[in-house]
PDB file of C-alpha atoms in Angstrom:
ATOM      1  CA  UNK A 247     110.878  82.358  72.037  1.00 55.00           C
ATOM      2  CA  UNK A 248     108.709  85.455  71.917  1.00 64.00           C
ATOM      3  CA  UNK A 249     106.312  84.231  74.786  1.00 66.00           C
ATOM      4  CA  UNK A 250     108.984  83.221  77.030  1.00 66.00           C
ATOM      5  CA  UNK A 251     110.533  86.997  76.371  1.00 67.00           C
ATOM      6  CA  UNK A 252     107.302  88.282  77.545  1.00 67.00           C
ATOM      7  CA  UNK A 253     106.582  86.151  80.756  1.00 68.00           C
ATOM      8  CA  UNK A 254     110.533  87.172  81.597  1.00 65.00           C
ATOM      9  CA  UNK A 255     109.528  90.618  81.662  1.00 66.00           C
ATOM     10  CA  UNK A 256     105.978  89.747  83.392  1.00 66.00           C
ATOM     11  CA  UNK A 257     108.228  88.180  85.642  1.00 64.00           C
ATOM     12  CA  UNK A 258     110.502  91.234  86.419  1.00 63.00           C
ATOM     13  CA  UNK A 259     107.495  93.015  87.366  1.00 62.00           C
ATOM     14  CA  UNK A 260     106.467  91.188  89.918  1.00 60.00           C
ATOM     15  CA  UNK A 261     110.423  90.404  91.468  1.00 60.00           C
ATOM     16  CA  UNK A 262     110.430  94.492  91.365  1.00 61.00           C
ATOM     17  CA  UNK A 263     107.052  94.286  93.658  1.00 62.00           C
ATOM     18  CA  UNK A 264     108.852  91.589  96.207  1.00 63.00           C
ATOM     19  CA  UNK A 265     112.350  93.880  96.039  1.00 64.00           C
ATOM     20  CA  UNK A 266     110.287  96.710  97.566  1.00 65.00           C
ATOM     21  CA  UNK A 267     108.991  94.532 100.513  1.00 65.00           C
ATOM     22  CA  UNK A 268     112.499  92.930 101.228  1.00 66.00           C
ATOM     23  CA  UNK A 269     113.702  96.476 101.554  1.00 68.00           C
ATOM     24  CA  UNK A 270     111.071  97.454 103.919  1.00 68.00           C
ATOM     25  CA  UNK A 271     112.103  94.965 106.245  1.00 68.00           C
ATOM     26  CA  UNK A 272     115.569  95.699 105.771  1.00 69.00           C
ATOM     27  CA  UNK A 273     114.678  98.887 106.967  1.00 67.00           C
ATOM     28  CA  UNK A 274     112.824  97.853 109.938  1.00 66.00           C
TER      29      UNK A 274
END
């Protein structure tokens, strides 16, 4: 249960990195 808590939040991480390009194009 603890390792899949920490690959969730190694997870987030990266979503937050793809966000910031979707809202780039979004912009464009």
């Amino acid at each position: 249960m603890k390792k899949l808590r920490m690959f969730q939040v190694k997870k987030k991480k990266k979503k937050k990195k793809k966000k910031k390009k979707k809202k780039k194009k979004k912009k464009k």
